[in-house]
CSV table of C-alpha atoms and ligand atoms in Angstrom, one decimal:
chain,number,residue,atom,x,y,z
A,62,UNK,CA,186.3,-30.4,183.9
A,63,UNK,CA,184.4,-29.7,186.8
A,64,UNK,CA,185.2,-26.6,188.8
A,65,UNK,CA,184.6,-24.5,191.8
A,66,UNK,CA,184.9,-20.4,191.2
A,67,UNK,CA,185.0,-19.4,194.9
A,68,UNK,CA,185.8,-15.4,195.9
A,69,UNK,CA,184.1,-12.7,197.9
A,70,UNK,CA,181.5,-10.7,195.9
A,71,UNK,CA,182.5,-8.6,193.2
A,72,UNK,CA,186.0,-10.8,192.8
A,73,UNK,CA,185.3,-11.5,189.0
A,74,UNK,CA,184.1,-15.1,189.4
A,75,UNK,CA,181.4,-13.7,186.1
A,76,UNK,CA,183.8,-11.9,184.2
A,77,UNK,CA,186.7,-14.6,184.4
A,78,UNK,CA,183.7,-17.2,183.8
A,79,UNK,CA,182.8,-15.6,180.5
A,80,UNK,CA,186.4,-15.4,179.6
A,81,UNK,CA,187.0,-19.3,180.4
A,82,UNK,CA,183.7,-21.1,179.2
A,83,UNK,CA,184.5,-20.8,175.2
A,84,UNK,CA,188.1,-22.2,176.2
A,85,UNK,CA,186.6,-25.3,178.2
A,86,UNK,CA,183.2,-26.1,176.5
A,87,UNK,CA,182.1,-26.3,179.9
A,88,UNK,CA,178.3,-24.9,181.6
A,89,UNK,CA,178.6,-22.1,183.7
A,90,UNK,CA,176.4,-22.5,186.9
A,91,UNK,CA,175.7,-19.3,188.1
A,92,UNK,CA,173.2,-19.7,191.3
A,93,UNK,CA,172.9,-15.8,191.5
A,94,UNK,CA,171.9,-15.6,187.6
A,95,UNK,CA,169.3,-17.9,188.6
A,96,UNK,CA,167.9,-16.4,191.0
A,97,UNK,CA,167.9,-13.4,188.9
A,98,UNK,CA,166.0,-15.2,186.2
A,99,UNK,CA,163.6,-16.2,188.4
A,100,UNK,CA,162.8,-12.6,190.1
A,101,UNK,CA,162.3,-11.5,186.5
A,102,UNK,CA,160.1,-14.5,185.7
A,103,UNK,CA,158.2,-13.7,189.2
A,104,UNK,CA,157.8,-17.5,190.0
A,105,UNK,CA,157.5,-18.3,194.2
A,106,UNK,CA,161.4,-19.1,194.1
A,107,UNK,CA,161.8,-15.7,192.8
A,108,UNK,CA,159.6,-14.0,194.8
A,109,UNK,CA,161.0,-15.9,198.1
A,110,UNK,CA,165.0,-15.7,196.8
A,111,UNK,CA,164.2,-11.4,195.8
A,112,UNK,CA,163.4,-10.8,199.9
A,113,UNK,CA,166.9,-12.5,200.9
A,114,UNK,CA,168.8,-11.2,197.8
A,115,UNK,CA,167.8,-7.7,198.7
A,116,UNK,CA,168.8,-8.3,201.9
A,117,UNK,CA,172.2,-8.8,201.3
A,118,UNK,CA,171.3,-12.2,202.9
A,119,UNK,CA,171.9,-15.6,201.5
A,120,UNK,CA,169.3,-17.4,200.5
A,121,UNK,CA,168.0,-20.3,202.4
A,122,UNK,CA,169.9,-23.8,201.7
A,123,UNK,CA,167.1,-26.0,201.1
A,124,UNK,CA,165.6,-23.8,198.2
A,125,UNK,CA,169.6,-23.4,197.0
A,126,UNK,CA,170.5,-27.1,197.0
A,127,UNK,CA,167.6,-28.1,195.2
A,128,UNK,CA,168.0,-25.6,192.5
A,129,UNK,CA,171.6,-26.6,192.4
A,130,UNK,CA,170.6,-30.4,192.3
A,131,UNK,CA,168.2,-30.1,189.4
A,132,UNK,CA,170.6,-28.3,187.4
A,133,UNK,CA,173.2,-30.9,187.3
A,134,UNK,CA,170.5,-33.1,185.9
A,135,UNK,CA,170.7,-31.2,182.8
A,136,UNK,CA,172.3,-33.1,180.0
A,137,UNK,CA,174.9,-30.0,179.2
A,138,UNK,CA,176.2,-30.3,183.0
A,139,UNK,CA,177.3,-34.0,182.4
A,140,UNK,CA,180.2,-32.9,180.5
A,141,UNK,CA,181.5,-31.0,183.1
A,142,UNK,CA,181.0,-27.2,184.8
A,143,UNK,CA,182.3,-24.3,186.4
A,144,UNK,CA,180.0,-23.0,189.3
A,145,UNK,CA,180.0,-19.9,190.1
A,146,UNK,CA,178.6,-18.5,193.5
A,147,UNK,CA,178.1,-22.1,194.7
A,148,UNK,CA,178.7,-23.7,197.0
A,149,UNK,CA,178.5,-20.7,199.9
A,150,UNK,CA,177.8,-22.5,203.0
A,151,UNK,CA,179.2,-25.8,204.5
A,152,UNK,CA,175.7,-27.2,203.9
A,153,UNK,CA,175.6,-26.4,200.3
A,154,UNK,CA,179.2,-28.1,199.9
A,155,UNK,CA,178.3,-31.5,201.8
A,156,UNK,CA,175.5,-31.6,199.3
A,157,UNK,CA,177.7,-31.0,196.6
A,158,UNK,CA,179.6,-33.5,197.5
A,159,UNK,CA,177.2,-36.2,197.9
A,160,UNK,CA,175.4,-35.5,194.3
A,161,UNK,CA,178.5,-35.8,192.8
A,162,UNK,CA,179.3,-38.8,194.6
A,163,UNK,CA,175.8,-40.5,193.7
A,164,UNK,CA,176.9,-39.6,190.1
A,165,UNK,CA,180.3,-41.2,190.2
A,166,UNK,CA,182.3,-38.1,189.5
A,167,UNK,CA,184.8,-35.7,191.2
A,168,UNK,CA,185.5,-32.1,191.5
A,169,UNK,CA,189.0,-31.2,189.8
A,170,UNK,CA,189.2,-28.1,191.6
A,171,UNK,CA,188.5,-25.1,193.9
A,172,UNK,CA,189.9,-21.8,192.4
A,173,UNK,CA,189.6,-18.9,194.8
A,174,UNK,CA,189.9,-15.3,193.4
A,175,UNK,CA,191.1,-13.5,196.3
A,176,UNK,CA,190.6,-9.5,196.3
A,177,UNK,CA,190.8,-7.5,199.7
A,178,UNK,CA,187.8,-6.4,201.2
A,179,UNK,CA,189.0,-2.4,200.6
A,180,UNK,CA,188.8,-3.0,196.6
A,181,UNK,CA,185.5,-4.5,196.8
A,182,UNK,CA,183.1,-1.8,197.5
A,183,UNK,CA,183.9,0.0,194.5
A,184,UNK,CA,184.2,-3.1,191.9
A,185,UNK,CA,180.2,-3.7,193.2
A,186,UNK,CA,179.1,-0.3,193.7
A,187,UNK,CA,180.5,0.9,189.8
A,188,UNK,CA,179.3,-3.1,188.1
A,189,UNK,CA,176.7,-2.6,185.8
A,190,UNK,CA,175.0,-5.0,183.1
A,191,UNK,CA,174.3,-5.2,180.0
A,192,UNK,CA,170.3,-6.7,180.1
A,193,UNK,CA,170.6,-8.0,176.3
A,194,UNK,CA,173.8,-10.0,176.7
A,195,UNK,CA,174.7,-10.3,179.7
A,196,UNK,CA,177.9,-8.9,179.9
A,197,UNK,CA,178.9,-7.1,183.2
A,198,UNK,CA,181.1,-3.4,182.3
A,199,UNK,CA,182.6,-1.2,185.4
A,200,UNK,CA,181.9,2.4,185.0
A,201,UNK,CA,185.6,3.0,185.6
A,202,UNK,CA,187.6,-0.1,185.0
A,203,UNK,CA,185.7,-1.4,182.4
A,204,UNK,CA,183.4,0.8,180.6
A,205,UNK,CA,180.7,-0.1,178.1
A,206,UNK,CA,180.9,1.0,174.8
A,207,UNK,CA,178.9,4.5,173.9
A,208,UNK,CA,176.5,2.3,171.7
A,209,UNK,CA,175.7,0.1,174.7
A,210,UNK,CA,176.3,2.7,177.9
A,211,UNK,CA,172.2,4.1,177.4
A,212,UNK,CA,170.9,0.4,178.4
A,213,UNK,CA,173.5,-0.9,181.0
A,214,UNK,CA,171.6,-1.7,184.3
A,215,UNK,CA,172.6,-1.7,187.7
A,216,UNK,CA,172.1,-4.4,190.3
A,217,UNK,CA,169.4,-3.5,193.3
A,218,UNK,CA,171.8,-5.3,195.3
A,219,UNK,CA,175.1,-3.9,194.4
A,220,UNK,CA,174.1,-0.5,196.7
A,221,UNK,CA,176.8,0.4,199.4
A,222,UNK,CA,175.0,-0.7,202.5
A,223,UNK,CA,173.7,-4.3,201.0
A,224,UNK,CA,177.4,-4.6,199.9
A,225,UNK,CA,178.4,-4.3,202.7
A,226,UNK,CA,175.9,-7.3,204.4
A,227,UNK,CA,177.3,-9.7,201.5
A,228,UNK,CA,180.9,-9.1,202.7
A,229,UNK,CA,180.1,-10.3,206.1
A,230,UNK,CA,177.8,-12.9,204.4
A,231,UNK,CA,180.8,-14.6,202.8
A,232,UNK,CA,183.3,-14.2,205.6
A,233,UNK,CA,180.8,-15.5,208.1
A,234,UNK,CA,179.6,-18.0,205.8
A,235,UNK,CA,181.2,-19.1,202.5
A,236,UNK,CA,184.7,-18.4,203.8
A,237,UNK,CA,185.0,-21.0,206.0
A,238,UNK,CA,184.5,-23.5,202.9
A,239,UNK,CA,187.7,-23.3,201.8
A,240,UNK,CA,189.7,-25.2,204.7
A,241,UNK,CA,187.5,-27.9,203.7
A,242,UNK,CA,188.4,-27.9,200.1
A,243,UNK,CA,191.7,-27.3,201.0
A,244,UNK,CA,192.1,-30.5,203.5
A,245,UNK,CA,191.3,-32.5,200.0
A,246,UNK,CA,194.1,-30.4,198.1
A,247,UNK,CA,191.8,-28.8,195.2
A,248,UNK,CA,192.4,-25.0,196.3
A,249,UNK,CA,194.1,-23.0,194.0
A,250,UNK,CA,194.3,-19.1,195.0
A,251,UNK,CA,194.6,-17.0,192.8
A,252,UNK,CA,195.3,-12.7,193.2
A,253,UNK,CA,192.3,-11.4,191.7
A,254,UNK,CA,193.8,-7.5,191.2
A,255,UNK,CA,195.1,-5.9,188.3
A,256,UNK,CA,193.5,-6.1,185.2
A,257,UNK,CA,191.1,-8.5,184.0
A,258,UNK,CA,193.6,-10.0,181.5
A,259,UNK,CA,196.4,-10.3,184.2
A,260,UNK,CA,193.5,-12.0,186.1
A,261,UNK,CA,192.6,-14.6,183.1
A,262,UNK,CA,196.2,-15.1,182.6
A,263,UNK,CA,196.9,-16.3,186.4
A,264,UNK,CA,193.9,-18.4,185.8
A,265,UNK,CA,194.9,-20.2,182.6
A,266,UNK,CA,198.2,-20.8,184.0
A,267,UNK,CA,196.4,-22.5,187.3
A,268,UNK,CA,194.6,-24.2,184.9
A,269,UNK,CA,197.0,-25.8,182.9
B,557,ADP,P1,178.0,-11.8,193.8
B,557,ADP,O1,179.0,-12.7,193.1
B,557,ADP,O2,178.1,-10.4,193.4
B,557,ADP,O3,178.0,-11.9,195.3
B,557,ADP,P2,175.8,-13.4,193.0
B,557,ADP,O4,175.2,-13.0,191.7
B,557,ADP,O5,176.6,-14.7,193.0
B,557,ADP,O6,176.5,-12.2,193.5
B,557,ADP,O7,174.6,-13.6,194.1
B,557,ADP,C1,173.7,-12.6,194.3
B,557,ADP,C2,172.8,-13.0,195.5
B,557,ADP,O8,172.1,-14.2,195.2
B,557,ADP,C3,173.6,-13.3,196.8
B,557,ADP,O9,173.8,-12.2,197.5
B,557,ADP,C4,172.5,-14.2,197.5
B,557,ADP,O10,171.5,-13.5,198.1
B,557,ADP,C5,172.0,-15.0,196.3
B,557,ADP,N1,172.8,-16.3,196.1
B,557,ADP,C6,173.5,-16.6,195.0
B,557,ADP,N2,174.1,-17.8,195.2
B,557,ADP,C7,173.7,-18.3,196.4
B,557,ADP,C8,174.0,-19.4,197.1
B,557,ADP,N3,174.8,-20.4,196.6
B,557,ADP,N4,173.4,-19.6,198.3
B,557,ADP,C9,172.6,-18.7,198.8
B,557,ADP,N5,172.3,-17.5,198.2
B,557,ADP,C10,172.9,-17.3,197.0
B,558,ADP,P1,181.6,-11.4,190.8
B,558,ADP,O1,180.9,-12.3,189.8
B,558,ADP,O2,182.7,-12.1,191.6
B,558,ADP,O3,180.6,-10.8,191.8
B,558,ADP,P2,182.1,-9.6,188.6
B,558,ADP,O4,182.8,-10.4,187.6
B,558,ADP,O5,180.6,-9.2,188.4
B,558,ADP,O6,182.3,-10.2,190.1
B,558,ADP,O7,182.9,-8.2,188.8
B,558,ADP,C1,182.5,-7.2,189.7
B,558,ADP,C2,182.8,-5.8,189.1
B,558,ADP,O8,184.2,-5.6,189.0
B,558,ADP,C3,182.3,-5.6,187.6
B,558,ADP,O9,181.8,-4.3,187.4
B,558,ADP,C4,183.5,-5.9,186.8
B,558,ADP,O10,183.5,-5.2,185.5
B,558,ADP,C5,184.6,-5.4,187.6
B,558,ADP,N1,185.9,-6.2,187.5
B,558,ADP,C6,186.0,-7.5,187.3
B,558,ADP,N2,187.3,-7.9,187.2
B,558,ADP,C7,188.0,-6.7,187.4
B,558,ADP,C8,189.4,-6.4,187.5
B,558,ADP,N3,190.3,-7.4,187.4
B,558,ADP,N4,189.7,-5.1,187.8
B,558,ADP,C9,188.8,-4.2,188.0
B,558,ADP,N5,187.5,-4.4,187.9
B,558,ADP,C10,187.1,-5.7,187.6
């Protein structure tokens, strides 16, 4: 199964990823957790995507596509994958597009969480993370347990104002994507409100 997890930020595209993967025994691709990895390691890709990142900006293709490219290398992503965050520009998709081609392979589909830009502020603002595991909470909607709340981190990036740069990042850049999945038939939508159980249930039933 190779699949696209498309959705403004703060849809759920990680929480409904770490829901799915045990299901589908597929990778998840998360370009954002690599970037993350690499700010913490404090390499030059880390140090170049951190200035974007904090931004609220995207960061740059070329450094994106190659990361992107060198991952699908990996013998784990030749089963199939879910990615998550990417592609986000039209640039990132054609090059998609042509890697897979070069492998022989297809995408089987698009799956766009859609959540209204008025819910979005306070899903990001409220994420935090568990640094040991990885799991994302929600101060409100999803709180950690007591035994976990002391560590939970928050995101530089999730602050108001940079949310509010991503929002017009993705509108101005990742939205217009879709059409173009869409013209091939692979969108599914699916309403990302309600809980996140209603969510993975609208998901599954995409899926199947
Ligand atoms: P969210 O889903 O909350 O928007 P991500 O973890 O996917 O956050 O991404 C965090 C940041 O990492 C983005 O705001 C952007 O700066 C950078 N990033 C992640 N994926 C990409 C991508 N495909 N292209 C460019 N920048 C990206
Ligand atoms: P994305 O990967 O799309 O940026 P996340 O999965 O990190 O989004 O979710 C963003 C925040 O919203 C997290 O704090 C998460 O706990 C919370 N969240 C996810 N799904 C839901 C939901 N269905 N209802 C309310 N909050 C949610």
């Amino acid at each position: 199964m190779r699949l696209i997890f498309m959705g403004p930020p703060g849809a759920g595209k990680g929480t409904q990823a770490a829901r799915l993967l045990s299901a589908f025994g597929v990778c998840h691709i998360s370009t954002g957790d690599m970037f993350r990895a690499a700010v913490k390691a404090g390499t030059p890709l880390g140090l170049q995507a951190q200035r974007h990142m904090s931004a609220g900006e995207l960061v740059p293709d070329a450094v994106t596509i190659g990361l992107v490219r060198e991952r699908l290398k990996q013998p784990d992503a030749q089963r199939g994958f879910l990615l998550d965050g990417f592609p986000r520009t039209v640039p990132q998709a054609e090059a998609l597009a042509a890697a897979l081609e070069a492998d022989g392979v297809a995408l089987d589909g698009v799956l766009v969480l859609e959540v209204p830009d008025a819910y979005i502020v306070e899903r990001i603002v409220g994420r935090r993370t568990d640094p040991e595991t990885g799991t994302i909470y929600h101060v409100r909607f999803d709180p950690p347990p007591a035994a976990i709340a002391a560590r939970v981190v928050q995101r530089k990036d999730d602050a108001e104002e940079v949310v509010r740069e991503r929002l017009a990042a993705y509108h101005a850049q990742t939205a217009p994507i879709v059409p173009i999945y869409e013209a091939r038939g692979l969108v599914r939508r699916v309403d990302g409100l309600g809980t996140p159980d209603e969510v993975t249930a609208r998901i599954q039933a995409v899926l199947a």
